[in-house]
Amino acid sequence: MKTYIRRREKNRELLLFYSGWGVDENIFASLINDDFDFILFYNYFSTEPLLLPEIKKYEKVTLIGWSMGVWAAQYLSDKSGIIPDINIAVNGTPLPADEKYGISQRKLEGTLNSLNEKNIKKFYYRMFGNKKTFMKNLDQLPHRDVSSLQSELRWMYNRIMESSETNYKWDYAIISEYDKVFPVKAQKLYWENQPDTKSILLPMNHFLFHNWNSLLDFIRY
């Protein structure tokens, strides 16, 4: 697993972001600024301990789990030692490889076994929703190769199969109505059975953050 950290001494707000599969810090480059500290976890491929700098005191800590990062947040959050004030799940569930509440195991295994440059490009198309949005965000695409993506997906899939759901409290669940990556029906079905989580349906795609000027604007929204 890799960690990207951006900090400024004056900042009193921290965003802890567990990304989905297949991305890196480049996709968030235009969404982070000097108004908040940012820690991104991505490229999950090992069980090595999280190596974080000494965490200063913040007035507010927000955790976002996006896509498979919803599962990753629950799986890894205890290891970070950081207790968020707000937890936001975006376009995912804690059960990402599930016939009812996630992506089917058959589909995940098929992706793992047939991963190539062409399929990766199709995945990013679906992630952004269409070719127009994909081309608009071309500079933001992850700098990852096939081997890296395959290793990450294999590690995540194996850990997901081994792990069980925890009693993690999510304050909000954001569901994109036009999500082409994580089944919308599965998301709705899971979160409607979580009475302590407020669900919000938005007319957007799987990667939706570019609809705001920054990740802080998204949180405030």
XYZ file of N, CA and C in Angstrom:
663
model
N 0.841 -1.192 0.000
C 0.000 0.000 0.000
C 0.880 1.247 0.000
N 0.415 2.257 -0.697
C 1.161 3.503 -0.741
C 0.375 4.620 -0.057
N 1.105 5.593 0.430
C 0.505 6.720 1.141
C 1.023 8.021 0.551
N 0.107 8.908 0.237
C 0.465 10.248 -0.239
C 0.027 11.247 0.834
N 0.943 12.118 1.247
C 0.649 13.060 2.331
C 0.959 14.482 1.883
N 0.021 15.367 2.131
C 0.221 16.794 1.862
C -0.203 17.561 3.111
N 0.743 18.278 3.736
C 0.448 18.969 4.991
C 0.975 20.410 4.959
N 0.258 21.275 5.675
C 0.689 22.651 5.887
C 0.520 22.957 7.373
N 1.473 23.599 7.966
C 1.490 23.812 9.406
C 0.241 24.533 9.913
N -0.296 25.453 9.113
C -1.423 26.273 9.556
C -2.754 25.536 9.540
N -2.845 24.449 8.807
C -4.128 23.784 8.610
C -4.638 23.096 9.873
N -5.944 23.205 10.091
C -6.579 22.593 11.257
C -7.633 21.556 10.853
N -7.641 21.234 9.568
C -8.601 20.244 9.088
C -7.855 19.183 8.288
N -8.180 17.922 8.538
C -7.527 16.795 7.871
C -8.551 15.969 7.107
N -8.198 15.606 5.883
C -9.001 14.681 5.090
C -8.207 13.395 4.908
N -8.778 12.315 5.383
C -8.183 10.986 5.266
C -8.957 10.246 4.176
N -8.284 9.898 3.088
C -8.985 9.377 1.913
C -8.481 7.975 1.574
N -9.410 7.004 1.592
C -9.108 5.646 1.149
C -9.637 5.499 -0.275
N -8.731 5.416 -1.229
C -9.142 5.414 -2.634
C -9.636 4.041 -3.061
N -10.229 4.005 -4.235
C -10.634 2.748 -4.827
C -9.478 2.107 -5.570
N -9.765 0.996 -6.213
C -8.740 0.264 -6.958
C -8.321 1.036 -8.222
N -7.047 0.913 -8.557
C -6.582 1.358 -9.866
C -6.182 2.805 -10.003
N -6.090 3.560 -8.916
C -5.768 4.984 -9.047
C -4.495 5.321 -8.267
N -4.095 6.579 -8.351
C -2.988 7.096 -7.554
C -3.278 8.552 -7.228
N -2.305 9.255 -6.677
C -2.542 10.630 -6.236
C -2.809 11.593 -7.382
N -2.417 11.220 -8.606
C -2.568 12.132 -9.741
C -4.023 12.488 -10.020
N -4.917 11.560 -9.778
C -6.328 11.798 -10.081
C -6.960 12.829 -9.145
N -6.295 13.070 -7.998
C -6.812 14.039 -7.032
C -6.034 15.353 -7.027
N -5.050 15.480 -7.921
C -4.132 16.626 -7.897
C -4.846 17.968 -7.945
N -5.869 18.081 -8.770
C -6.568 19.363 -8.926
C -7.586 19.608 -7.816
N -7.767 18.632 -6.931
C -8.823 18.708 -5.913
C -8.289 18.975 -4.513
N -6.973 19.071 -4.380
C -6.385 19.357 -3.076
C -5.679 20.706 -3.131
N -5.735 21.429 -2.025
C -5.113 22.745 -1.957
C -4.520 22.980 -0.572
N -4.114 24.193 -0.308
C -3.445 24.505 0.958
C -4.404 24.751 2.115
N -5.703 24.565 1.895
C -6.686 24.843 2.946
C -6.891 23.679 3.907
N -6.378 22.490 3.555
C -6.562 21.323 4.415
C -5.410 20.357 4.225
N -5.138 19.573 5.247
C -4.143 18.509 5.149
C -4.811 17.281 4.525
N -4.010 16.512 3.821
C -4.568 15.417 3.013
C -3.682 14.191 3.128
N -4.295 13.064 3.496
C -3.592 11.778 3.497
C -4.387 10.814 2.624
N -3.716 10.291 1.603
C -4.362 9.386 0.653
C -3.729 8.005 0.749
N -4.566 6.989 0.879
C -4.121 5.607 0.818
C -4.561 5.027 -0.524
N -3.631 4.370 -1.216
C -3.951 3.829 -2.540
C -2.985 2.698 -2.884
N -3.213 2.072 -4.024
C -2.354 0.986 -4.496
C -2.147 -0.057 -3.398
N -3.255 -0.635 -2.945
C -3.211 -1.636 -1.881
C -2.615 -2.935 -2.421
N -1.508 -3.369 -1.863
C -0.921 -4.618 -2.347
C -0.144 -5.363 -1.284
N -0.222 -4.930 -0.030
C 0.483 -5.650 1.022
C -0.150 -5.345 2.372
N 0.270 -6.071 3.368
C -0.246 -5.856 4.721
C 0.784 -5.124 5.579
N 1.704 -4.421 4.941
C 2.705 -3.674 5.692
C 2.025 -2.619 6.558
N 2.566 -2.331 7.723
C 1.941 -1.326 8.602
C 1.956 0.055 7.974
N 0.954 0.858 8.296
C 0.894 2.219 7.785
C 2.004 3.042 8.416
N 2.742 3.731 7.602
C 3.813 4.587 8.090
C 3.365 6.033 7.948
N 2.913 6.605 9.061
C 2.401 7.966 9.054
C 3.275 8.872 9.906
N 3.362 10.129 9.528
C 4.092 11.072 10.378
C 3.303 11.318 11.652
N 3.918 11.954 12.600
C 3.198 12.295 13.832
C 2.008 13.185 13.488
N 0.846 12.759 13.904
C -0.370 13.491 13.548
C -0.618 14.614 14.548
N -0.689 15.816 14.041
C -0.942 16.956 14.919
C -2.425 17.001 15.304
N -2.775 17.879 16.180
C -4.167 18.011 16.608
C -4.948 18.800 15.559
N -6.091 18.254 15.179
C -6.945 18.909 14.192
C -8.283 19.276 14.820
N -8.875 20.330 14.301
C -10.217 20.710 14.736
C -11.265 19.790 14.119
N -10.928 19.224 12.947
C -11.880 18.354 12.269
C -11.134 17.343 11.403
N -11.528 16.082 11.514
C -10.956 15.017 10.688
C -12.101 14.323 9.950
N -12.012 14.294 8.638
C -13.037 13.642 7.822
C -12.414 12.475 7.076
N -13.087 11.345 7.097
C -12.638 10.169 6.356
C -13.579 9.930 5.183
N -12.998 9.729 4.008
C -13.764 9.364 2.819
C -13.262 8.020 2.316
N -14.184 7.096 2.125
C -13.873 5.840 1.462
C -14.595 5.849 0.134
N -13.851 5.677 -0.946
C -14.467 5.746 -2.272
C -14.320 4.402 -2.983
N -15.429 3.906 -3.528
C -15.444 2.649 -4.264
C -14.991 1.511 -3.345
N -13.973 0.738 -3.734
C -13.465 -0.313 -2.852
C -12.780 0.265 -1.628
N -12.545 1.558 -1.643
C -11.968 2.223 -0.480
C -12.902 2.230 0.712
N -14.191 1.989 0.495
C -15.133 1.860 1.618
C -14.747 0.620 2.431
N -14.508 -0.488 1.707
C -14.035 -1.693 2.388
C -12.661 -1.465 3.008
N -11.758 -0.839 2.258
C -10.388 -0.624 2.731
C -10.364 0.208 4.008
N -11.248 1.199 4.096
C -11.305 2.050 5.289
C -11.643 1.212 6.521
N -12.607 0.324 6.372
C -12.980 -0.520 7.513
C -11.882 -1.523 7.843
N -11.228 -2.035 6.828
C -10.198 -3.051 7.011
C -8.922 -2.487 7.642
N -8.615 -1.210 7.313
C -7.331 -0.631 7.700
C -7.402 0.493 8.727
N -8.588 1.025 8.991
C -8.687 2.238 9.805
C -8.112 2.075 11.209
N -8.278 0.904 11.811
C -7.738 0.685 13.155
C -6.223 0.818 13.174
N -5.592 0.474 12.055
C -4.134 0.508 11.975
C -3.595 1.928 11.851
N -4.434 2.878 11.411
C -3.963 4.251 11.226
C -3.876 5.000 12.554
N -4.698 4.612 13.508
C -4.698 5.285 14.798
C -5.361 6.651 14.770
N -6.027 6.983 13.664
C -6.703 8.271 13.524
C -8.207 8.062 13.668
N -8.840 8.841 14.541
C -10.289 8.715 14.752
C -10.991 9.885 14.066
N -11.732 9.624 12.994
C -12.406 10.707 12.258
C -13.623 11.240 13.011
N -13.972 12.484 12.693
C -15.206 13.072 13.212
C -16.379 12.726 12.310
N -16.122 12.598 11.029
C -17.156 12.280 10.044
C -16.630 11.204 9.101
N -17.470 10.220 8.785
C -17.121 9.149 7.849
C -18.083 9.177 6.663
N -17.528 9.278 5.457
C -18.347 9.369 4.252
C -17.986 8.240 3.293
N -18.960 7.407 2.965
C -18.779 6.346 1.972
C -19.275 6.866 0.620
N -18.470 6.680 -0.406
C -18.828 7.186 -1.735
C -18.768 6.051 -2.755
N -19.895 5.751 -3.348
C -19.989 4.778 -4.441
C -19.313 3.446 -4.129
N -19.685 2.897 -2.983
C -19.173 1.597 -2.590
C -19.891 1.108 -1.346
N -19.581 -0.121 -0.948
C -20.115 -0.695 0.285
C -18.987 -1.459 0.975
N -19.162 -1.810 2.242
C -18.143 -2.609 2.930
C -18.049 -4.041 2.412
N -18.951 -4.425 1.499
C -18.969 -5.780 0.931
C -18.818 -5.680 -0.587
N -17.633 -5.340 -1.075
C -17.461 -5.050 -2.506
C -17.488 -6.279 -3.411
N -17.233 -7.462 -2.865
C -17.311 -8.690 -3.660
C -18.478 -9.517 -3.135
N -19.662 -9.126 -3.540
C -20.875 -9.736 -2.983
C -21.980 -9.685 -4.036
N -22.689 -10.780 -4.187
C -23.733 -10.849 -5.213
C -24.882 -9.884 -4.933
N -25.094 -9.569 -3.671
C -26.235 -8.740 -3.296
C -25.841 -7.298 -3.015
N -24.707 -7.099 -2.345
C -24.331 -5.763 -1.885
C -23.072 -5.200 -2.551
N -22.599 -5.852 -3.590
C -21.374 -5.382 -4.232
C -21.280 -5.804 -5.687
N -20.055 -6.022 -6.133
C -19.775 -6.507 -7.487
C -19.682 -8.024 -7.410
N -20.232 -8.717 -8.377
C -20.228 -10.178 -8.319
C -18.801 -10.724 -8.345
N -18.586 -11.809 -7.631
C -17.271 -12.432 -7.599
C -16.846 -12.864 -8.996
N -17.796 -13.317 -9.790
C -17.492 -13.749 -11.157
C -16.923 -12.596 -11.982
N -17.508 -11.411 -11.817
C -17.041 -10.248 -12.568
C -15.661 -9.806 -12.101
N -15.436 -9.816 -10.788
C -14.128 -9.430 -10.260
C -13.045 -10.402 -10.705
N -13.357 -11.700 -10.669
C -12.396 -12.700 -11.112
C -12.122 -12.574 -12.603
N -13.172 -12.257 -13.367
C -12.997 -12.061 -14.802
C -12.090 -10.878 -15.100
N -12.269 -9.792 -14.351
C -11.407 -8.607 -14.513
C -9.966 -8.954 -14.175
N -9.776 -9.676 -13.097
C -8.438 -10.048 -12.652
C -7.728 -10.924 -13.679
N -8.473 -11.830 -14.297
C -7.868 -12.792 -15.225
C -7.688 -12.248 -16.642
N -8.320 -11.125 -16.950
C -8.240 -10.623 -18.329
C -7.709 -9.192 -18.403
N -7.009 -8.761 -17.379
C -6.554 -7.382 -17.320
C -5.480 -7.105 -18.370
N -5.710 -6.073 -19.167
C -4.729 -5.612 -20.149
C -4.946 -4.130 -20.389
N -4.107 -3.519 -21.222
C -4.184 -2.076 -21.461
C -5.556 -1.664 -21.995
N -6.121 -2.453 -22.869
C -7.420 -2.132 -23.461
C -8.518 -2.147 -22.400
N -8.515 -3.168 -21.549
C -9.538 -3.270 -20.508
C -9.394 -2.179 -19.452
N -8.153 -1.787 -19.173
C -7.924 -0.720 -18.207
C -8.503 0.593 -18.724
N -8.307 0.849 -20.010
C -8.855 2.072 -20.606
C -10.376 2.062 -20.527
N -10.988 0.916 -20.768
C -12.447 0.794 -20.658
C -12.900 1.060 -19.225
N -12.115 0.580 -18.270
C -12.459 0.805 -16.865
C -12.469 2.293 -16.540
N -11.468 3.022 -17.020
C -11.415 4.454 -16.752
C -12.550 5.199 -17.471
N -12.938 4.725 -18.641
C -14.119 5.287 -19.314
C -15.339 5.162 -18.414
N -15.546 3.952 -17.888
C -16.706 3.698 -17.020
C -16.601 4.501 -15.732
N -15.391 4.645 -15.229
C -15.193 5.379 -13.986
C -15.635 6.831 -14.136
N -15.280 7.451 -15.270
C -15.674 8.838 -15.520
C -17.062 8.937 -16.149
N -17.593 7.837 -16.644
C -18.955 7.812 -17.143
C -19.104 7.855 -18.644
N -18.219 8.586 -19.319
C -18.305 8.699 -20.769
C -16.970 9.197 -21.330
N -16.842 9.123 -22.644
C -15.581 9.490 -23.282
C -15.280 10.976 -23.133
N -16.317 11.814 -23.191
C -16.121 13.259 -23.087
C -15.479 13.636 -21.750
N -16.028 13.106 -20.659
C -15.484 13.405 -19.337
C -14.108 12.773 -19.168
N -13.943 11.588 -19.755
C -12.643 10.918 -19.720
C -11.576 11.786 -20.378
N -11.865 12.314 -21.563
C -10.897 13.141 -22.288
C -10.632 14.448 -21.544
N -11.654 14.986 -20.907
C -11.501 16.235 -20.159
C -10.558 16.060 -18.976
N -10.518 14.843 -18.432
C -9.690 14.564 -17.260
C -8.470 13.708 -17.608
N -8.066 13.748 -18.857
C -6.973 12.906 -19.333
C -5.686 13.128 -18.540
N -5.409 14.365 -18.187
C -4.188 14.677 -17.430
C -4.223 14.137 -16.011
N -5.419 13.775 -15.538
C -5.572 13.303 -14.166
C -5.474 11.780 -14.053
N -5.327 11.087 -15.195
C -5.316 9.624 -15.163
C -4.152 9.099 -14.329
N -4.368 7.987 -13.647
C -3.306 7.396 -12.828
C -2.106 6.977 -13.663
N -0.934 7.026 -13.065
C 0.298 6.571 -13.706
C 0.610 5.163 -13.203
N -0.175 4.208 -13.664
C -0.043 2.822 -13.190
C 0.077 1.890 -14.392
N 0.819 0.795 -14.231
C 0.915 -0.188 -15.313
C 0.043 -1.395 -14.990
N -0.079 -2.295 -15.966
C -0.964 -3.454 -15.830
C -0.547 -4.331 -14.653
N 0.752 -4.570 -14.517
C 1.251 -5.426 -13.445
C 0.883 -4.874 -12.070
N 1.024 -3.560 -11.913
C 0.688 -2.911 -10.650
C -0.795 -3.062 -10.330
N -1.635 -2.835 -11.320
C -3.084 -2.927 -11.122
C -3.516 -4.358 -10.815
N -2.885 -5.301 -11.490
C -3.237 -6.705 -11.273
C -2.838 -7.164 -9.872
N -1.645 -6.762 -9.437
C -1.188 -7.132 -8.097
C -2.099 -6.553 -7.027
N -2.515 -5.296 -7.232
C -3.393 -4.653 -6.264
C -4.744 -5.351 -6.188
N -5.333 -5.627 -7.342
C -6.656 -6.248 -7.362
C -6.608 -7.652 -6.772
N -5.545 -8.397 -7.049
C -5.421 -9.739 -6.497
C -5.317 -9.683 -4.967
N -4.500 -8.739 -4.464
C -4.360 -8.602 -3.013
C -5.692 -8.212 -2.381
N -6.385 -7.228 -2.960
C -7.660 -6.783 -2.398
C -8.688 -7.904 -2.424
N -8.763 -8.603 -3.553
C -9.753 -9.673 -3.683
C -9.518 -10.755 -2.629
N -8.262 -11.150 -2.433
C -7.950 -12.184 -1.438
C -8.284 -11.721 -0.021
N -7.973 -10.467 0.291
C -8.268 -9.947 1.629
C -9.777 -9.822 1.834
N -10.495 -9.396 0.817
C -11.948 -9.257 0.916
C -12.588 -10.613 1.192
N -12.092 -11.660 0.521
C -12.633 -13.001 0.714
C -12.343 -13.532 2.125
N -11.248 -13.075 2.716
C -10.848 -13.549 4.040
C -11.509 -12.778 5.174
N -11.861 -11.520 4.912
C -12.339 -10.650 5.983
C -13.852 -10.722 6.144
N -14.323 -10.269 7.294
C -15.755 -10.208 7.550
C -16.144 -8.759 7.834
N -17.408 -8.454 7.692
C -17.888 -7.089 7.895
C -17.729 -6.667 9.355
N -17.315 -5.429 9.562
C -17.143 -4.904 10.917
C -18.246 -3.897 11.225
N -18.347 -3.515 12.486
C -19.376 -2.552 12.903
C -18.860 -1.116 12.774
N -18.421 -0.776 11.595
C -17.909 0.571 11.360
C -19.078 1.509 11.118
N -19.022 2.695 11.690
C -20.130 3.638 11.556
C -19.857 4.637 10.438
N -20.689 4.604 9.420
C -20.622 5.568 8.326
C -21.736 6.605 8.528
N -21.363 7.869 8.512
C -22.352 8.932 8.713
C -23.150 9.207 7.444
N -22.451 9.167 6.307
C -23.103 9.445 5.025
C -22.689 8.402 3.989
N -23.615 8.094 3.092
C -23.326 7.239 1.951
C -23.767 7.979 0.690
N -22.805 8.314 -0.151
C -23.096 8.995 -1.413
C -23.207 7.950 -2.511
N -24.308 7.979 -3.240
C -24.538 7.020 -4.323
C -24.745 7.788 -5.621
N -23.928 7.479 -6.621
C -24.083 8.118 -7.929
C -25.092 7.343 -8.767
N -26.081 8.038 -9.226
C -27.184 7.415 -9.968
C -26.722 6.755 -11.264
N -25.631 7.280 -11.869
C -25.154 6.763 -13.153
C -23.857 5.961 -13.012
N -23.616 5.428 -11.857
C -22.402 4.648 -11.600
C -22.352 3.427 -12.514
N -21.255 3.287 -13.277
C -21.080 2.153 -14.184
C -20.025 1.171 -13.681
N -19.520 1.401 -12.467
C -18.482 0.536 -11.901
C -19.033 -0.289 -10.746
N -19.594 0.368 -9.759
C -20.141 -0.312 -8.579
C -21.668 -0.281 -8.689
N -22.316 -1.435 -8.788
C -23.763 -1.487 -9.048
C -24.588 -0.586 -8.129
N -25.374 0.272 -8.729
C -26.202 1.214 -7.966
C -27.230 0.467 -7.115
N -27.822 -0.560 -7.681
C -28.830 -1.337 -6.957
C -28.242 -1.938 -5.692
N -27.021 -2.449 -5.787
C -26.351 -3.052 -4.631
C -26.078 -2.011 -3.551
N -25.658 -0.821 -3.979
C -25.402 0.251 -3.020
C -26.679 0.654 -2.293
N -27.734 0.873 -3.046
C -28.999 1.281 -2.445
C -29.493 0.230 -1.456
N -29.397 -1.032 -1.865
C -29.883 -2.131 -1.036
C -29.104 -2.214 0.278
N -27.790 -2.032 0.184
C -26.982 -2.114 1.405
C -27.275 -0.949 2.340
N -27.227 0.275 1.812
C -27.321 1.445 2.686
C -28.716 1.687 3.232
N -29.736 1.184 2.555
C -31.090 1.359 3.105
C -31.304 0.486 4.338
N -30.397 -0.460 4.541
C -30.461 -1.301 5.736
C -29.520 -0.826 6.836
N -28.975 0.380 6.651
C -28.093 0.980 7.658
C -28.768 2.243 8.196
N -29.607 2.132 9.210
C -30.407 3.262 9.690
C -29.595 4.434 10.228
N -28.351 4.187 10.637
C -27.530 5.269 11.187
C -26.760 6.032 10.107
N -26.919 5.601 8.862
C -26.217 6.240 7.748
C -27.212 6.971 6.863
N -26.940 8.239 6.584
C -27.809 9.016 5.703
C -27.358 8.838 4.259
N -28.243 8.321 3.423
C -27.925 8.112 2.007
C -28.284 9.340 1.181
N -27.409 9.675 0.234
C -27.642 10.805 -0.658
C -27.419 10.339 -2.091
N -28.438 10.437 -2.918
C -28.357 10.026 -4.326
C -28.073 11.245 -5.197
N -27.032 11.157 -6.019
C -26.647 12.268 -6.882
C -26.638 11.830 -8.341
N -27.031 12.718 -9.266
C -27.054 12.377 -10.690
C -25.653 12.478 -11.308
N -24.752 11.591 -10.858
C -23.348 11.662 -11.278
C -22.810 10.275 -11.577
N -21.496 10.209 -11.920
C -20.846 8.958 -12.272
C -19.980 8.448 -11.123
N -19.297 7.325 -11.365
C -18.531 6.682 -10.302
C -17.473 7.619 -9.713
N -16.675 8.247 -10.565
C -15.759 9.277 -10.083
C -16.494 10.604 -10.215
N -16.870 11.180 -9.105
C -17.733 12.357 -9.110
C -17.075 13.600 -8.539
N -15.875 13.473 -7.994
C -15.269 14.560 -7.230
C -14.925 15.784 -8.083
N -14.720 15.563 -9.392
C -14.377 16.694 -10.257
C -15.552 17.666 -10.440
N -16.715 17.332 -9.897
C -17.845 18.262 -9.944
C -17.716 19.381 -8.913
N -16.689 19.306 -8.068
C -16.415 20.351 -7.091
C -15.015 20.908 -7.330
N -14.748 22.090 -6.827
C -13.437 22.698 -7.016
C -12.364 22.045 -6.163
N -12.781 21.468 -5.039
C -11.822 20.791 -4.169
C -12.550 19.725 -3.359
N -11.793 18.831 -2.764
C -12.395 17.796 -1.917
C -13.035 18.415 -0.675
N -12.521 19.529 -0.238
C -13.131 20.228 0.902
C -14.509 20.761 0.542
N -14.660 21.255 -0.681
C -15.982 21.705 -1.147
C -16.963 20.537 -1.198
N -16.466 19.375 -1.620
C -17.315 18.185 -1.648
C -17.809 17.842 -0.230
N -16.907 17.873 0.735
C -17.267 17.561 2.123
C -18.303 18.557 2.645
N -18.092 19.821 2.381
C -19.027 20.832 2.855
C -20.391 20.702 2.188
N -20.380 20.253 0.951
C -21.648 20.024 0.265
C -22.470 18.947 1.007
